[in-house]
Amino acid sequence: MYNMWLQYNPVESKNKDMWQEVAILNDSCIATSIKNELTIAIEKMFQVKPAYSTSNDAKIVIGIIDELGELVDKQQKHKFADISDESFLISYQNDQLLVTGKSDKALLYGVYHLLREVQHGHDITKLNLLDQPKNSLRMLNQWDNLDGSVERGYSGNSIFYENGKIVKDKSRIKDYARFLASVGINAISINNVNVWKEETYFITKKYLPEIKEIADIFRAYGITLYLSINFASPIAIDGLDTADPLDVNVKQWWKDRVQEICHYIPDFGGFVVKADSEHRPGPFTYDRDHADGSNMLAEALAPYGGKVIWRCFVYNCVQDWRDRSTDRARAAYDHFKPLDGKFHENVILQIKNGPMDFQVREPVSPLIGAMKKTNQIIEFQVAQEYTGQQRDLCYLIPQWKEVLQFDTYIKGKGTTIEDIVAGRIHPYKYSGIAAVSNIGNDENWTGNTLAQANLYGYGRLTWNPELSSETIANEWIQQTFTSNENVVNVLGDMLLNSWEIYENYTAPLGVGWMVTPNTHYGPNIDGYEYSRWGTYHFADRDGIGVDRTKETGTGYTSQYEEPNQSTYNNLDSCPDELLLFFHHVPYKYTLKSGKTVIQHIYDTHFLGYEQVEQLVQQWETMKDNIDPLRYTNIRERLALQIRNAREWRDQINTYFYRKSGIPDEKGRTFY
């Protein structure tokens, strides 16, 4: 459980003898991490204790390309001319296996890829692979608090903090760094974006010596450390009478803070900022805009190569939902699009994948790619806040791939989100993908062992978005459990169907929410923290859904480029799965499937529950193939899921039967 996908199960290999001597050609901190990982892996997989050298005659040689000399021919060296410093080459030639690249980080990624190949039973003497990440920034955001809690954490408490202090024993942080590096993650922020109390002082010498220790651990695995900050820190920490980003004293205060941080952490990544959202302080207090606020921080960080990651999750959380001019879905675009070109080059806007909040189904945010002169990264959520909270199984890779493959048409056909966030459409200096982490201090890290697949898959997808959901699932299963064909097939089927199953028994046709306020788990059809002005779904006796059209609704559809704008705006062309996000329709409106909306609601919720029953049956066939500890953990989580699915089925169907007065055409009983 603890080792996640770095189990390094024993393998049969005719190349076993190659691993007895490994040459690592430098002694950097990352090289030390490579050596440590190889020692663990080789001993577990081959029952061989490797010897290490710096000899170019070893069977396996690992070194930066300039260190390998004539071992790398001119043609291979030429391949490195136009690729990133994180790219690696694995090549077998002249009875030697070479792992090389232009940096130590490249070697680290190459070694982890090599070990993955071995775990899958591939012949390493057939390898001739040059691989590079598509996204330059591949980041995780921890929402951990100093008291040890984790906001939206479903896997126990923080591995970083406990009882108001940074943990003394950081061995688990080191293991976490190993897991992240193995799938190519290269950046992390280690505290909650909602910086409320004592965490404000993380940017002072009160905590920086210990945070330096954490940064040192991550650096050895190629991961750059960031900190989330409180925009009002000048007031909270030193009693300034303002945090106005244009005030000279405030500007100097931040410059002093950055200088102190970089004294402890010379390669400090920068700040993650949530401002002017959900009661967090920001530049709006001083009649300034987001460019003013972020640029002030960017100026302080620029001399040290630091960046500002400014979250675009900004909306009026106490808005009157009856007022069509305050549609939350519009908020990010309305706030940020007019500021394009006003942000400094080391500011990056972090935009949630959808316009709302990590729902099981929502359209792609129209802000992604809409700003041609401003760095952007997309934000996913590995933590399943609205998708089962790691009690219910919901493999999210298919959802993220659907988002990345979405065609925005911003520069004509083929302008996908995947290429936008990779920096291939606009001349972004910085771009990539970030996500909210799903780990905690549970023995298996993620509460539900199967939720490990989302963390693994996130890393693999950010490195190579062209990998299929099935390929990623199979990789994870084989490294985590076994390569047994039956296990791979059954678990793969469970994972790949789980997003659709979860959607079936929860919120239908893109309407979203309907969850218990604050906890966000379990059904509450009219529940939403800020819904005092009315329900989110706008259901009445005649129909359901939110009118976001240009003619009669909030006008949200106008934020998309054509033809997406017309597709969503037109009732006839709007995809069924997003119908209620964009339109308010009668219950008897006929979907493209031929069913009415109300019958679709009834059918999918009965089906979703039945599908969870099938998940339980599938898992029970695995009892003799999975160790008792992990088998029991997953069986217990599925028991929670079946209760949750039943509750969703009964509450949703009963609610809408009573609201509409339209019976189920199949005559099933509502509770």
XYZ file of C-alpha atoms in Angstrom, residues 28 119 136 187 215 268 305 391 509 663:
10
model
C 25.103 15.796 -7.586
C 8.539 -3.650 -14.580
C 7.292 22.641 -19.153
C 7.027 21.747 -9.145
C 13.024 22.360 -0.490
C 12.734 29.207 -4.900
C 14.022 33.892 -11.380
C -14.476 6.850 -1.219
C -26.578 16.521 -18.083
C -43.944 9.267 -13.480
